[in-house]
CSV table of N, CA and C in Angstrom, one decimal:
chain,number,residue,atom,x,y,z
A,508,VAL,N,129.6,118.9,98.0
A,508,VAL,CA,128.5,118.0,98.2
A,508,VAL,C,129.0,116.8,98.8
A,509,THR,N,128.4,116.3,99.9
A,509,THR,CA,128.9,115.2,100.6
A,509,THR,C,128.4,113.9,100.0
A,510,ASP,N,127.1,113.9,99.5
A,510,ASP,CA,126.5,112.7,99.0
A,510,ASP,C,125.2,113.0,98.4
A,511,TYR,N,124.6,112.1,97.6
A,511,TYR,CA,123.3,112.3,97.1
A,511,TYR,C,122.3,112.0,98.2
A,512,PRO,N,121.0,112.5,98.2
A,512,PRO,CA,120.0,112.3,99.2
A,512,PRO,C,119.8,110.8,99.3
A,513,ILE,N,119.4,110.3,100.4
A,513,ILE,CA,119.2,108.9,100.6
A,513,ILE,C,117.7,108.7,100.6
A,514,PHE,N,117.2,107.8,99.8
A,514,PHE,CA,115.8,107.5,99.7
A,514,PHE,C,115.5,106.0,100.1
A,515,GLU,N,114.6,105.7,100.9
A,515,GLU,CA,114.2,104.4,101.2
A,515,GLU,C,113.1,104.0,100.3
A,516,ALA,N,113.3,103.1,99.4
A,516,ALA,CA,112.2,102.7,98.4
A,516,ALA,C,111.5,101.6,98.9
A,517,ASN,N,110.5,101.8,99.7
A,517,ASN,CA,109.6,100.8,100.3
A,517,ASN,C,108.2,101.2,100.1
A,518,PHE,N,107.9,101.7,98.9
A,518,PHE,CA,106.6,102.3,98.6
A,518,PHE,C,105.8,101.3,97.7
A,519,GLU,N,104.5,101.3,98.0
A,519,GLU,CA,103.6,100.4,97.2
A,519,GLU,C,103.4,101.0,95.8
A,520,PRO,N,103.2,100.2,94.8
A,520,PRO,CA,103.0,100.8,93.4
A,520,PRO,C,101.8,101.6,93.4
A,521,TRP,N,101.8,102.5,92.4
A,521,TRP,CA,100.7,103.5,92.2
A,521,TRP,C,99.7,102.8,91.3
A,522,ASN,N,98.8,101.9,91.8
A,522,ASN,CA,97.9,101.3,90.9
A,522,ASN,C,96.5,101.3,91.4
A,523,ASP,N,96.3,101.7,92.6
A,523,ASP,CA,94.9,101.7,93.2
A,523,ASP,C,94.2,103.0,93.1
A,524,TYR,N,94.7,104.0,92.5
A,524,TYR,CA,94.0,105.3,92.3
A,524,TYR,C,94.1,105.6,90.8
A,525,TYR,N,93.8,106.8,90.5
A,525,TYR,CA,93.7,107.2,89.1
A,525,TYR,C,95.0,107.5,88.3
A,526,SER,N,96.1,107.0,88.8
A,526,SER,CA,97.4,107.2,88.2
A,526,SER,C,97.6,108.7,88.1
A,527,ASP,N,98.0,109.2,86.9
A,527,ASP,CA,98.2,110.6,86.7
A,527,ASP,C,97.0,111.3,86.1
A,528,ASP,N,95.8,110.7,86.1
A,528,ASP,CA,94.7,111.4,85.5
A,528,ASP,C,94.0,112.2,86.5
A,529,TYR,N,94.5,113.4,86.8
A,529,TYR,CA,94.0,114.2,87.9
A,529,TYR,C,92.7,114.9,87.5
A,530,GLU,N,92.3,114.9,86.2
A,530,GLU,CA,91.1,115.5,85.8
A,530,GLU,C,89.9,114.8,86.5
A,531,LYS,N,90.0,113.5,86.8
A,531,LYS,CA,88.9,112.8,87.4
A,531,LYS,C,88.8,113.0,88.9
A,532,LEU,N,89.8,113.7,89.5
A,532,LEU,CA,89.8,113.9,90.9
A,532,LEU,C,89.4,115.3,91.3
A,533,LYS,N,88.7,115.5,92.4
A,533,LYS,CA,88.3,116.8,92.8
A,533,LYS,C,89.2,117.4,93.9
A,534,THR,N,89.3,118.7,93.9
A,534,THR,CA,90.1,119.4,95.0
A,534,THR,C,89.3,119.5,96.2
A,535,PRO,N,89.9,119.5,97.4
A,535,PRO,CA,89.2,119.6,98.7
A,535,PRO,C,88.8,121.1,98.9
A,536,SER,N,88.1,121.3,100.0
A,536,SER,CA,87.7,122.6,100.4
A,536,SER,C,88.9,123.5,100.7
A,537,GLU,N,88.7,124.8,100.7
A,537,GLU,CA,89.8,125.7,101.1
A,537,GLU,C,90.3,125.5,102.5
A,538,THR,N,89.4,125.2,103.4
A,538,THR,CA,89.7,124.9,104.8
A,538,THR,C,90.7,123.7,104.9
A,539,VAL,N,90.4,122.7,104.2
A,539,VAL,CA,91.2,121.5,104.2
A,539,VAL,C,92.6,121.8,103.5
A,540,THR,N,92.6,122.5,102.5
A,540,THR,CA,93.9,122.9,101.8
A,540,THR,C,94.7,123.7,102.8
A,541,ASP,N,94.1,124.6,103.5
A,541,ASP,CA,94.9,125.4,104.5
A,541,ASP,C,95.5,124.5,105.6
A,542,GLU,N,94.7,123.5,106.1
A,542,GLU,CA,95.2,122.6,107.1
A,542,GLU,C,96.4,121.8,106.5
A,543,ILE,N,96.3,121.3,105.3
A,543,ILE,CA,97.4,120.6,104.7
A,543,ILE,C,98.6,121.4,104.5
A,544,SER,N,98.4,122.7,104.2
A,544,SER,CA,99.6,123.6,104.0
A,544,SER,C,100.4,123.7,105.3
A,545,VAL,N,99.7,123.9,106.4
A,545,VAL,CA,100.4,124.0,107.7
A,545,VAL,C,101.0,122.6,108.1
A,546,LEU,N,100.3,121.5,107.8
A,546,LEU,CA,100.9,120.2,108.2
A,546,LEU,C,102.1,119.9,107.4
A,547,LEU,N,102.1,120.3,106.1
A,547,LEU,CA,103.3,120.0,105.2
A,547,LEU,C,104.5,120.8,105.7
A,548,ASP,N,104.4,122.0,106.1
A,548,ASP,CA,105.5,122.8,106.6
A,548,ASP,C,106.0,122.1,107.9
A,549,ASN,N,105.2,121.7,108.8
A,549,ASN,CA,105.6,121.1,110.0
A,549,ASN,C,106.3,119.7,109.7
A,550,PHE,N,105.7,118.9,108.9
A,550,PHE,CA,106.2,117.6,108.6
A,550,PHE,C,107.6,117.7,108.0
A,551,PHE,N,107.7,118.5,107.0
A,551,PHE,CA,109.0,118.5,106.3
A,551,PHE,C,110.2,119.1,107.1
A,552,LYS,N,109.8,119.9,108.1
A,552,LYS,CA,110.9,120.4,109.0
A,552,LYS,C,111.4,119.2,109.8
A,553,ILE,N,110.5,118.4,110.3
A,553,ILE,CA,110.8,117.2,111.0
A,553,ILE,C,111.5,116.1,110.1
A,554,TYR,N,110.9,115.9,108.9
A,554,TYR,CA,111.5,114.9,108.0
A,554,TYR,C,112.9,115.2,107.7
A,555,ASP,N,113.3,116.4,107.6
A,555,ASP,CA,114.7,116.8,107.2
A,555,ASP,C,115.7,116.6,108.3
A,556,ASP,N,115.3,116.9,109.6
A,556,ASP,CA,116.3,116.8,110.7
A,556,ASP,C,115.8,116.0,111.9
A,557,GLY,N,114.6,115.4,111.8
A,557,GLY,CA,114.1,114.7,113.0
A,557,GLY,C,114.4,113.2,113.0
A,558,THR,N,114.1,112.5,114.0
A,558,THR,CA,114.3,111.1,114.2
A,558,THR,C,113.1,110.3,113.6
A,559,LYS,N,113.3,109.0,113.5
A,559,LYS,CA,112.2,108.2,113.1
A,559,LYS,C,111.0,108.3,114.0
A,560,ASP,N,111.3,108.4,115.3
A,560,ASP,CA,110.2,108.6,116.3
A,560,ASP,C,109.4,109.9,116.1
A,561,GLN,N,110.2,111.0,115.8
A,561,GLN,CA,109.5,112.3,115.6
A,561,GLN,C,108.7,112.3,114.3
A,562,ILE,N,109.2,111.7,113.3
A,562,ILE,CA,108.5,111.6,112.0
A,562,ILE,C,107.2,110.7,112.2
A,563,SER,N,107.3,109.7,113.0
A,563,SER,CA,106.2,108.8,113.2
A,563,SER,C,104.9,109.5,113.7
A,564,TYR,N,105.1,110.6,114.4
A,564,TYR,CA,103.9,111.4,114.8
A,564,TYR,C,103.0,111.8,113.7
A,565,TYR,N,103.5,112.0,112.5
A,565,TYR,CA,102.7,112.4,111.4
A,565,TYR,C,102.2,111.2,110.5
A,566,MET,N,102.7,110.0,110.9
A,566,MET,CA,102.4,108.8,110.1
A,566,MET,C,101.2,108.1,110.7
A,567,LEU,N,100.3,107.6,109.9
A,567,LEU,CA,99.2,106.7,110.3
A,567,LEU,C,99.8,105.5,111.0
A,568,ASP,N,99.3,105.1,112.1
A,568,ASP,CA,99.7,103.9,112.9
A,568,ASP,C,101.2,104.1,113.3
A,569,SER,N,101.6,105.3,113.5
A,569,SER,CA,103.0,105.6,114.0
A,569,SER,C,104.1,104.9,113.2
A,570,GLN,N,103.9,104.7,111.9
A,570,GLN,CA,104.9,104.1,111.1
A,570,GLN,C,106.3,104.8,111.3
A,571,LYS,N,107.3,104.0,111.3
A,571,LYS,CA,108.7,104.6,111.4
A,571,LYS,C,109.3,104.6,110.0
A,572,ILE,N,109.6,105.8,109.6
A,572,ILE,CA,110.3,106.0,108.3
A,572,ILE,C,111.6,106.8,108.5
A,573,LYS,N,112.5,106.6,107.7
A,573,LYS,CA,113.8,107.4,107.7
A,573,LYS,C,113.6,108.7,107.0
A,574,GLY,N,114.0,109.8,107.6
A,574,GLY,CA,114.1,111.1,106.9
A,574,GLY,C,115.5,111.3,106.5
A,575,PHE,N,115.8,112.6,106.3
A,575,PHE,CA,117.2,113.0,105.9
A,575,PHE,C,118.2,113.1,107.1
A,576,GLU,N,117.7,113.0,108.3
A,576,GLU,CA,118.5,112.9,109.5
A,576,GLU,C,119.6,114.0,109.6
A,577,GLY,N,119.2,115.2,109.3
A,577,GLY,CA,120.0,116.4,109.5
A,577,GLY,C,121.0,116.7,108.4
A,578,GLN,N,121.0,115.9,107.3
A,578,GLN,CA,121.9,116.2,106.2
A,578,GLN,C,121.4,117.3,105.4
A,579,TYR,N,120.1,117.6,105.5
A,579,TYR,CA,119.4,118.6,104.7
A,579,TYR,C,118.5,119.5,105.6
A,580,THR,N,118.3,120.7,105.2
A,580,THR,CA,117.5,121.6,105.9
A,580,THR,C,116.3,122.0,105.1
A,581,PHE,N,115.1,121.9,105.6
A,581,PHE,CA,113.9,122.3,104.9
A,581,PHE,C,113.9,123.8,104.7
A,582,ASP,N,113.6,124.2,103.5
A,582,ASP,CA,113.5,125.6,103.2
A,582,ASP,C,112.0,126.0,103.1
A,583,ARG,N,111.3,125.4,102.2
A,583,ARG,CA,109.9,125.8,102.1
A,583,ARG,C,109.2,124.7,101.2
A,584,VAL,N,107.8,124.7,101.3
A,584,VAL,CA,107.0,124.0,100.3
A,584,VAL,C,106.8,124.9,99.1
A,585,GLU,N,107.4,124.5,98.0
A,585,GLU,CA,107.3,125.4,96.8
A,585,GLU,C,105.8,125.3,96.2
A,586,THR,N,105.3,124.1,96.0
A,586,THR,CA,104.0,124.0,95.6
A,586,THR,C,103.4,122.7,96.1
A,587,PHE,N,102.1,122.6,96.2
A,587,PHE,CA,101.5,121.3,96.5
A,587,PHE,C,100.1,121.3,95.9
A,588,GLU,N,99.6,120.1,95.5
A,588,GLU,CA,98.2,120.0,95.1
A,588,GLU,C,97.6,118.9,95.9
A,589,ALA,N,96.3,119.0,96.3
A,589,ALA,CA,95.6,118.0,97.0
A,589,ALA,C,94.4,117.6,96.2
A,590,TYR,N,94.1,116.3,96.2
A,590,TYR,CA,92.9,115.8,95.5
A,590,TYR,C,92.2,114.8,96.4
A,591,LYS,N,90.8,115.0,96.4
A,591,LYS,CA,90.0,114.1,97.2
A,591,LYS,C,90.0,112.7,96.6
A,592,LEU,N,90.1,111.7,97.5
A,592,LEU,CA,90.0,110.3,97.0
A,592,LEU,C,88.7,109.6,97.5
A,593,ASN,N,87.8,110.4,98.2
A,593,ASN,CA,86.5,110.0,98.5
A,593,ASN,C,85.6,111.2,98.5
A,594,GLU,N,84.3,111.0,98.8
A,594,GLU,CA,83.3,112.1,98.7
A,594,GLU,C,83.5,113.1,99.7
A,595,SER,N,84.0,112.7,100.9
A,595,SER,CA,84.3,113.7,101.9
A,595,SER,C,85.7,114.2,101.8
A,596,ASP,N,86.1,115.1,102.6
A,596,ASP,CA,87.5,115.7,102.5
A,596,ASP,C,88.4,115.0,103.5
A,597,ASN,N,88.2,113.7,103.8
A,597,ASN,CA,89.1,113.1,104.8
A,597,ASN,C,90.1,112.1,104.2
A,598,LYS,N,90.2,111.9,102.9
A,598,LYS,CA,91.3,111.1,102.3
A,598,LYS,C,91.7,111.8,101.1
A,599,LEU,N,93.0,112.1,101.0
A,599,LEU,CA,93.6,112.9,99.9
A,599,LEU,C,94.8,112.3,99.3
A,600,LEU,N,95.0,112.6,98.0
A,600,LEU,CA,96.2,112.4,97.3
A,600,LEU,C,96.9,113.7,97.4
A,601,VAL,N,98.2,113.8,97.8
A,601,VAL,CA,98.9,115.0,97.8
A,601,VAL,C,100.2,114.9,97.1
A,602,ASN,N,100.4,115.9,96.2
A,602,ASN,CA,101.7,116.0,95.5
A,602,ASN,C,102.3,117.3,96.0
A,603,ALA,N,103.6,117.1,96.5
A,603,ALA,CA,104.3,118.3,97.1
A,603,ALA,C,105.6,118.4,96.5
A,604,LYS,N,106.0,119.6,96.3
A,604,LYS,CA,107.4,119.9,95.8
A,604,LYS,C,108.0,120.9,96.8
A,605,ILE,N,109.1,120.4,97.4
A,605,ILE,CA,109.7,121.2,98.5
A,605,ILE,C,111.1,121.6,98.1
A,606,SER,N,111.6,122.7,98.7
A,606,SER,CA,113.0,123.2,98.5
A,606,SER,C,113.7,122.9,99.8
A,607,THR,N,114.9,122.3,99.7
A,607,THR,CA,115.8,122.1,100.8
A,607,THR,C,117.2,122.6,100.5
A,608,LYS,N,118.0,122.7,101.6
A,608,LYS,CA,119.4,123.1,101.4
A,608,LYS,C,120.3,122.0,102.0
A,609,ASP,N,121.4,121.8,101.3
A,609,ASP,CA,122.4,120.8,101.8
A,609,ASP,C,123.3,121.6,102.8
A,610,GLN,N,124.3,120.9,103.3
A,610,GLN,CA,125.2,121.5,104.3
A,610,GLN,C,126.0,122.6,103.8
A,611,LEU,N,126.2,122.7,102.5
A,611,LEU,CA,126.9,123.8,101.9
A,611,LEU,C,126.0,125.0,101.5
A,612,GLY,N,124.7,124.9,101.8
A,612,GLY,CA,123.8,125.9,101.5
A,612,GLY,C,123.2,125.9,100.1
A,613,THR,N,123.4,124.8,99.3
A,613,THR,CA,122.9,124.7,98.0
A,613,THR,C,121.5,124.2,98.0
A,614,ASN,N,120.6,125.0,97.3
A,614,ASN,CA,119.2,124.6,97.2
A,614,ASN,C,118.9,123.5,96.2
A,615,PHE,N,118.0,122.6,96.5
A,615,PHE,CA,117.5,121.6,95.6
A,615,PHE,C,116.1,121.3,95.9
A,616,THR,N,115.4,120.8,94.9
A,616,THR,CA,114.0,120.5,95.1
A,616,THR,C,113.8,119.0,95.1
A,617,GLN,N,112.7,118.6,95.8
A,617,GLN,CA,112.4,117.2,96.0
A,617,GLN,C,110.9,117.1,95.8
A,618,LYS,N,110.4,116.0,95.2
A,618,LYS,CA,109.0,115.8,95.0
A,618,LYS,C,108.5,114.6,95.7
A,619,PHE,N,107.3,114.7,96.3
A,619,PHE,CA,106.7,113.7,97.1
A,619,PHE,C,105.3,113.5,96.7
A,620,ARG,N,104.8,112.2,96.7
A,620,ARG,CA,103.4,111.9,96.4
A,620,ARG,C,103.0,111.0,97.5
A,621,PHE,N,101.9,111.3,98.2
A,621,PHE,CA,101.5,110.5,99.3
A,621,PHE,C,100.0,110.6,99.5
A,622,ILE,N,99.4,109.6,100.3
A,622,ILE,CA,98.0,109.6,100.7
A,622,ILE,C,97.9,110.1,102.1
A,623,MET,N,97.0,111.0,102.3
A,623,MET,CA,96.7,111.5,103.7
A,623,MET,C,95.3,111.2,104.1
A,624,VAL,N,95.1,110.9,105.4
A,624,VAL,CA,93.8,110.7,105.9
A,624,VAL,C,93.6,111.5,107.2
A,625,LYS,N,92.4,111.8,107.4
A,625,LYS,CA,92.0,112.6,108.7
A,625,LYS,C,91.3,111.6,109.6
A,626,GLN,N,91.9,111.4,110.8
A,626,GLN,CA,91.3,110.5,111.7
A,626,GLN,C,91.3,111.1,113.1
A,627,LYS,N,90.5,110.5,114.0
A,627,LYS,CA,90.5,110.9,115.4
A,627,LYS,C,91.7,110.5,116.1
A,628,ALA,N,92.3,111.4,116.8
A,628,ALA,CA,93.5,111.2,117.6
A,628,ALA,C,93.2,111.8,119.0
A,629,GLU,N,93.0,110.9,120.0
A,629,GLU,CA,92.6,111.4,121.3
A,629,GLU,C,91.3,112.1,121.2
A,630,LYS,N,91.3,113.4,121.4
A,630,LYS,CA,90.0,114.1,121.4
A,630,LYS,C,89.7,115.0,120.2
A,631,GLU,N,90.6,114.9,119.2
A,631,GLU,CA,90.5,115.8,118.0
A,631,GLU,C,90.7,115.0,116.7
A,632,LEU,N,90.2,115.5,115.6
A,632,LEU,CA,90.6,115.0,114.3
A,632,LEU,C,91.9,115.6,113.9
A,633,ARG,N,92.7,114.8,113.3
A,633,ARG,CA,93.9,115.4,112.7
A,633,ARG,C,94.4,114.6,111.5
A,634,TRP,N,95.3,115.2,110.7
A,634,TRP,CA,95.8,114.6,109.5
A,634,TRP,C,97.0,113.7,109.7
A,635,TYR,N,97.0,112.6,109.0
A,635,TYR,CA,98.2,111.7,109.0
A,635,TYR,C,98.6,111.4,107.6
A,636,ILE,N,99.8,111.0,107.4
A,636,ILE,CA,100.3,110.5,106.1
A,636,ILE,C,100.0,109.0,106.2
A,637,GLU,N,99.2,108.5,105.4
A,637,GLU,CA,98.8,107.1,105.4
A,637,GLU,C,100.0,106.3,104.7
A,638,ARG,N,100.5,106.7,103.6
A,638,ARG,CA,101.6,106.1,102.9
A,638,ARG,C,102.2,107.0,101.9
A,639,PHE,N,103.5,106.8,101.6
A,639,PHE,CA,104.1,107.4,100.5
A,639,PHE,C,103.9,106.6,99.3
A,640,ILE,N,103.7,107.2,98.2
A,640,ILE,CA,103.6,106.5,96.9
A,640,ILE,C,104.9,106.7,96.1
A,641,ASP,N,105.3,107.9,96.0
A,641,ASP,CA,106.6,108.2,95.2
A,641,ASP,C,107.3,109.3,95.9
A,642,VAL,N,108.7,109.2,95.8
A,642,VAL,CA,109.6,110.2,96.2
A,642,VAL,C,110.6,110.3,95.1
A,643,GLY,N,110.9,111.5,94.6
A,643,GLY,CA,111.9,111.6,93.6
A,643,GLY,C,111.6,112.7,92.6
A,644,GLU,N,112.1,112.5,91.4
A,644,GLU,CA,112.0,113.6,90.4
A,644,GLU,C,110.9,113.4,89.4
A,645,LYS,N,110.0,112.4,89.6
A,645,LYS,CA,109.0,112.2,88.6
A,645,LYS,C,108.2,113.5,88.5
A,646,ASN,N,107.8,113.8,87.3
A,646,ASN,CA,107.1,115.1,87.0
A,646,ASN,C,105.7,115.0,87.4
A,647,TYR,N,105.3,115.5,88.5
A,647,TYR,CA,103.9,115.5,88.9
A,647,TYR,C,103.3,116.8,88.5
A,648,GLN,N,102.4,116.8,87.6
A,648,GLN,CA,101.7,117.9,87.1
A,648,GLN,C,102.2,119.3,87.5
């Protein structure tokens, strides 16, 4: 093992939504869930070995964030849950658990919690990550 994963802790506190009370939140349609599933696979591949500019494609307002910069390789999204934060299916809370491998081939899991929004980009609607809320080992349902 060369080192522990690097996390940039520049996330806003989790106080403007329902905290961990998921029973108050509704799940989106199956179509939206399928869209999020594809996006998560694509995003985490780039997050693990892409540049800040490549990662910014998935971020609202093209925010630049630091990923793992090639130290880890995305394996798969183990699980994810999506919850509607408004009446339509265009703003979601997403909890994702991913599996990655380090340079020696050792698997480990990482958990992410973030807000996603669907907005118009050029001629089509697409999903963006608005902001990360938590990254780490907190136990999300």
